[in-house]
Short mmCIF file of C-alpha atoms in Angstrom, two decimals:
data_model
loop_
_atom_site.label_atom_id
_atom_site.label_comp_id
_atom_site.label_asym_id
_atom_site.label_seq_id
_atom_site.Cartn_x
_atom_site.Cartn_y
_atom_site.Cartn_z
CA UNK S 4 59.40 50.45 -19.84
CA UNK S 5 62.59 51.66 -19.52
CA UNK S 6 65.58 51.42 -21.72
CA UNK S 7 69.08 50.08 -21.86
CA UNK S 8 70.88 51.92 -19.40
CA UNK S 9 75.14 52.27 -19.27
CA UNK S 10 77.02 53.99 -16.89
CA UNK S 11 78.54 55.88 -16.18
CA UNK S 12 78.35 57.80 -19.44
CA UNK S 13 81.58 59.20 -19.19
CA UNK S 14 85.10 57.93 -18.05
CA UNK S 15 88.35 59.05 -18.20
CA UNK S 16 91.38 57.06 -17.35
CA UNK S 17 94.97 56.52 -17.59
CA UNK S 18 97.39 53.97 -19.42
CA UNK S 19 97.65 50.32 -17.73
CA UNK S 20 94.50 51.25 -15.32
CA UNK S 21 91.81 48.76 -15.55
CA UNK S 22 88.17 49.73 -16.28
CA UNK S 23 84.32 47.97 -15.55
CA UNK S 24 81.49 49.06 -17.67
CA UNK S 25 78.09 48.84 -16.63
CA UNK S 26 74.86 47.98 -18.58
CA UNK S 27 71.31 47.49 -17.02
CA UNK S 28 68.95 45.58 -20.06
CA UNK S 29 65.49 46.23 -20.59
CA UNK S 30 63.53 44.65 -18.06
CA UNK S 31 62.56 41.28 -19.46
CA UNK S 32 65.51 40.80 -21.45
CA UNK S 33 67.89 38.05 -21.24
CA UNK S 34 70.54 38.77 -24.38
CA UNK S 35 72.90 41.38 -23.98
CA UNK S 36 76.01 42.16 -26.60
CA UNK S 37 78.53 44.38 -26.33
CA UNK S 38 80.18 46.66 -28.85
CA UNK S 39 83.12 48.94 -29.35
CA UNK S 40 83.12 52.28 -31.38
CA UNK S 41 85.58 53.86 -32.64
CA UNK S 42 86.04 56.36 -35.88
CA UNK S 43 88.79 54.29 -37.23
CA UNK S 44 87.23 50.57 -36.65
CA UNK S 45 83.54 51.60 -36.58
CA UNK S 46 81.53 49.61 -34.48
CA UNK S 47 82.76 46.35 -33.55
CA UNK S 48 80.96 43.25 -31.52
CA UNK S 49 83.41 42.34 -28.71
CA UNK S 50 80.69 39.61 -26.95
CA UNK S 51 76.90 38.19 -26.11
CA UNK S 52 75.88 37.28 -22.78
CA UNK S 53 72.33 35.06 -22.07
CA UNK S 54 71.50 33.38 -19.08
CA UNK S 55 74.68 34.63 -17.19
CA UNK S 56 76.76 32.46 -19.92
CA UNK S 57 79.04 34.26 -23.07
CA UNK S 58 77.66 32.80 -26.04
CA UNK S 59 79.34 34.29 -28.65
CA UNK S 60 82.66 36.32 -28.35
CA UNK S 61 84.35 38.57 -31.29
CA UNK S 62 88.00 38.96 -32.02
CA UNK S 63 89.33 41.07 -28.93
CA UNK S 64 92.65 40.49 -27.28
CA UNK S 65 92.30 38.80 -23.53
CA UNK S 66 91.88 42.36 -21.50
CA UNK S 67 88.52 42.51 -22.86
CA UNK S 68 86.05 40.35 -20.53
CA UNK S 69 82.42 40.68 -19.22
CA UNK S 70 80.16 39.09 -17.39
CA UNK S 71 76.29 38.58 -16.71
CA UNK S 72 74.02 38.42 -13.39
CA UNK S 73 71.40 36.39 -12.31
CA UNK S 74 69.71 39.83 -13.15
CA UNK S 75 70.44 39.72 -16.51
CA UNK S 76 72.63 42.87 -15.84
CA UNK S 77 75.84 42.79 -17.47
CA UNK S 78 79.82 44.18 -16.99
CA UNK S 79 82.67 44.74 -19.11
CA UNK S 80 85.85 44.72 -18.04
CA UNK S 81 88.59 46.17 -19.58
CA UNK S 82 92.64 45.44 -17.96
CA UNK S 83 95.42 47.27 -18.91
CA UNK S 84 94.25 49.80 -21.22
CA UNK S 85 95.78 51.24 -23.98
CA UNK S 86 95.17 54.56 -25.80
CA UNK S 87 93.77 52.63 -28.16
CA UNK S 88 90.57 51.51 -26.61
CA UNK S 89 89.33 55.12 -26.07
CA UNK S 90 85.83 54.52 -27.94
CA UNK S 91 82.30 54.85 -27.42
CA UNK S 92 80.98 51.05 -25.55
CA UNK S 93 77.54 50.15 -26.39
CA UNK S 94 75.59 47.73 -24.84
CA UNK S 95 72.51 46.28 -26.05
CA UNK S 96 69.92 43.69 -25.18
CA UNK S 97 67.31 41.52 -26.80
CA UNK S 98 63.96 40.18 -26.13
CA UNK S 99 63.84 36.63 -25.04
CA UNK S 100 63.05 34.01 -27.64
CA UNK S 101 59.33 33.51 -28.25
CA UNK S 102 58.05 30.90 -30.83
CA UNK S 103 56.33 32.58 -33.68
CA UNK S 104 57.92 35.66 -32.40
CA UNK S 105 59.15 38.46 -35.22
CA UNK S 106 61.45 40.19 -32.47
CA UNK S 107 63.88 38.13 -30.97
CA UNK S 108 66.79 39.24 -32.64
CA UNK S 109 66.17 42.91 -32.43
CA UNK S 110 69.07 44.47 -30.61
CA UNK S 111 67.90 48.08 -28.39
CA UNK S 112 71.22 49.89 -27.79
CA UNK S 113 71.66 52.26 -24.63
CA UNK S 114 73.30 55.54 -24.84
CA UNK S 115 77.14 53.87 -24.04
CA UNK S 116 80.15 54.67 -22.06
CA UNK S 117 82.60 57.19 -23.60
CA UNK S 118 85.73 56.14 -22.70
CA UNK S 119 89.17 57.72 -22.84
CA UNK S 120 92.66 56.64 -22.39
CA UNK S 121 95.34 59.42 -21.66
CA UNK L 14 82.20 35.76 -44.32
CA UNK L 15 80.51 38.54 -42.80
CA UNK L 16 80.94 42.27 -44.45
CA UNK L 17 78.32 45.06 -44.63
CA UNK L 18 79.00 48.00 -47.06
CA UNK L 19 77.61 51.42 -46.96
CA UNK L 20 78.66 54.52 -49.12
CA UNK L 21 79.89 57.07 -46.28
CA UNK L 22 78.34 60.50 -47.26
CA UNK L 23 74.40 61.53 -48.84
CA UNK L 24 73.87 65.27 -48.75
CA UNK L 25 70.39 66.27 -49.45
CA UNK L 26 67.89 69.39 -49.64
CA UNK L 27 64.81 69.66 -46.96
CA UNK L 28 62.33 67.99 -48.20
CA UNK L 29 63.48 65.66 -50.63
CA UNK L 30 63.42 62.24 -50.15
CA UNK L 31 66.79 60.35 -49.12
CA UNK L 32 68.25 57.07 -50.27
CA UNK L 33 70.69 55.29 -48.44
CA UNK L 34 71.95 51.78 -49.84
CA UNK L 35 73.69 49.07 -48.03
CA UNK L 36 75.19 45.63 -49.19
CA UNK L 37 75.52 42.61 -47.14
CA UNK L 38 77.17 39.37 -47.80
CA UNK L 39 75.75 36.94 -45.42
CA UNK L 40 72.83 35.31 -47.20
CA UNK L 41 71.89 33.24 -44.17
CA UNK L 42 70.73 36.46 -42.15
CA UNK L 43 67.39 37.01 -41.42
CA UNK L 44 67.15 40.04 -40.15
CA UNK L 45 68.29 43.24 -41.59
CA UNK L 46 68.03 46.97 -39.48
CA UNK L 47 68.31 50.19 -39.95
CA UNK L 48 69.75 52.14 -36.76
CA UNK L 49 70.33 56.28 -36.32
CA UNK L 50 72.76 57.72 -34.68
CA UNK L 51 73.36 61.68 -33.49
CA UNK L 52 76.09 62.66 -32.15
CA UNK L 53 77.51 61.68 -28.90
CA UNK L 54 74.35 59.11 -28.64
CA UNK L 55 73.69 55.82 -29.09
CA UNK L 56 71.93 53.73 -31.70
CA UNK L 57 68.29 54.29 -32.52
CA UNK L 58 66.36 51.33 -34.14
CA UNK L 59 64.38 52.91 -37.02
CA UNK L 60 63.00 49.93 -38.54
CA UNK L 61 63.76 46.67 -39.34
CA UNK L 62 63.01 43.96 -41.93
CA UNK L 63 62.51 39.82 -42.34
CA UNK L 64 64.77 38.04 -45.43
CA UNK L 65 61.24 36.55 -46.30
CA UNK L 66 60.21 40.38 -47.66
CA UNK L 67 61.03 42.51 -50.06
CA UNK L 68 59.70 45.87 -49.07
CA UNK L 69 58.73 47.43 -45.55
CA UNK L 70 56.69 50.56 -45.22
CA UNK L 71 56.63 52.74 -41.75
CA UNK L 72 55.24 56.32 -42.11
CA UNK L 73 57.80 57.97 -43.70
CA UNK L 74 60.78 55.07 -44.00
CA UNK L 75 60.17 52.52 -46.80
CA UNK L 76 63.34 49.78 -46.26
CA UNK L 77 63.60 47.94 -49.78
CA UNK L 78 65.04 44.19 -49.97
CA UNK L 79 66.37 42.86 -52.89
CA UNK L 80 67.86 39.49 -51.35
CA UNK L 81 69.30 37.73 -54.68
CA UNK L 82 71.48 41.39 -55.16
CA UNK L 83 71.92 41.13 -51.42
CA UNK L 84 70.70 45.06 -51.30
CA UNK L 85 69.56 47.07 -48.90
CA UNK L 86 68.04 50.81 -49.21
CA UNK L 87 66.03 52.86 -46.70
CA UNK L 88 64.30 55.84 -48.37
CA UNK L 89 63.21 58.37 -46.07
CA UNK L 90 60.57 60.74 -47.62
CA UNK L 91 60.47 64.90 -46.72
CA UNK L 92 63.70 64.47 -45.57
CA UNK L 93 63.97 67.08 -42.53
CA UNK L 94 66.83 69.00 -41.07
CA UNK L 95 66.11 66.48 -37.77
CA UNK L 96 67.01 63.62 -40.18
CA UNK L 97 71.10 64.79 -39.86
CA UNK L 98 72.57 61.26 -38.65
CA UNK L 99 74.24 59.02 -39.26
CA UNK L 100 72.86 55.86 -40.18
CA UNK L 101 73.83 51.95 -39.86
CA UNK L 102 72.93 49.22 -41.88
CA UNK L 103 73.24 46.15 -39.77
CA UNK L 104 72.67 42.14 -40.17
CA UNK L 105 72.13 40.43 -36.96
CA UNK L 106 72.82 36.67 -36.16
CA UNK L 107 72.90 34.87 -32.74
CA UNK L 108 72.99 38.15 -30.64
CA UNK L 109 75.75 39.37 -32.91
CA UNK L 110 75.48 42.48 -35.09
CA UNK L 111 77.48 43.25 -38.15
CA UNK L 112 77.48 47.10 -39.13
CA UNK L 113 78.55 48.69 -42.05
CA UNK L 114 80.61 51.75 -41.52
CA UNK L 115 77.66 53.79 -41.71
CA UNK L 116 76.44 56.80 -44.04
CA UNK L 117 76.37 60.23 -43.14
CA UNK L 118 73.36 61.96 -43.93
CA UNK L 119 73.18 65.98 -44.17
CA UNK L 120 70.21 67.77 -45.02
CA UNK L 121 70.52 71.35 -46.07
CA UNK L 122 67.43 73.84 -45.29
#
């Protein structure tokens, strides 16, 4: 089976450009979250899509959006950017829930985007 | 609130067995992890643990729970050179992951 994947891996762009962030779940999966790293914040949840739906969102100004496909695959969006959101983006999905199951809240990262802001 | 503490450096020798210890604050979470990360990847799920134990065993990782402390440790035995990480601590609730700042590990041959 194969993992989460993210691309691109790499990205560089400028000040005020706007930037979409791809993340392909594990096939099955339904949950995917989002998270920012960076080596002054460490890593930080910015939101969790399931069932094309955000269902749980962290403290990120407005620029910061996503969305989720019928396909379970999921963007990020990020307007306007600042030199400050240069960071590694991880995305990471979760098995369905299953009664009785001991998994469901496992998160399985992918590799992320590296992203930086000049 | 939510907070997850980890001390930020463990240097070790190869082969000796490594201890890292976490501290969580959430006492409604019911899952705990351990994740590993090299550089410029992403984070590797090493093992994970239910609030309703108190100790995990997987070949050489033994995760230790002490939930009234609200402590977390992961030992990892014959520590190896291949072992250099970084590693998380994280509590997970509704598709939401808290991580602690994470603890370098560096194993000297």
């Amino acid at each position: 089976k194969a993992g989460v994947t993210q691309t691109p891996r790499y990205l560089i762009k400028t000040r005020g450009q706007q930037v979409t962030l791809s993340c392909s779940p594990i096939s099955g999966h339904r949950s995917v979250s989002w998270y920012q790293q960076t080596p002054g914040q460490g890593l930080q949840f910015l939101f969790e899509y399931f069932s094309e739906t955000q269902r749980n969102k962290g403290n990120f100004p407005g620029r910061f959006s996503g969305r989720q496909f019928s396909n379970s695959r999921s963007e990020m969006n990020v307007s306007t950017l600042e030199l400050g959101d240069s960071a590694l983006y991880l995305c990471a999905s979760s098995p369905p829930p299953n009664p009785g199951s001991t998994t469901k809240n496992i998160q399985y990262f992918g590799a992320g985007t590296r992203l930086s802001v000049l | 609130g939510e907070d997850v503490e980890q001390s930020l450096f463990l240097s070790v020798r190869e082969g000796d067995s490594s201890v890292i210890n976490c501290t969580y604050t959430d006492s409604s979470s019911t899952y705990l992890y351990w994740y590993k990360q090299e550089p410029g990847a992403g984070l590797q799920l090493l093992t994970y643990i239910f609030s309703n134990m108190d100790m995990k065993q997987d070949q050489r990782l033994t995760v230790l729970l002490n939930k009234k402390d609200k402590h977390l440790s992961l030992r990892i035995a014959d520590t190896q050179t291949g072992d250099s990480a970084i590693y998380f601590c994280a509590e997970t609730r509704a598709g939401k992951s808290t991580f602690g700042d994470g603890t370098t590990l560096t194993v000297k041959p």
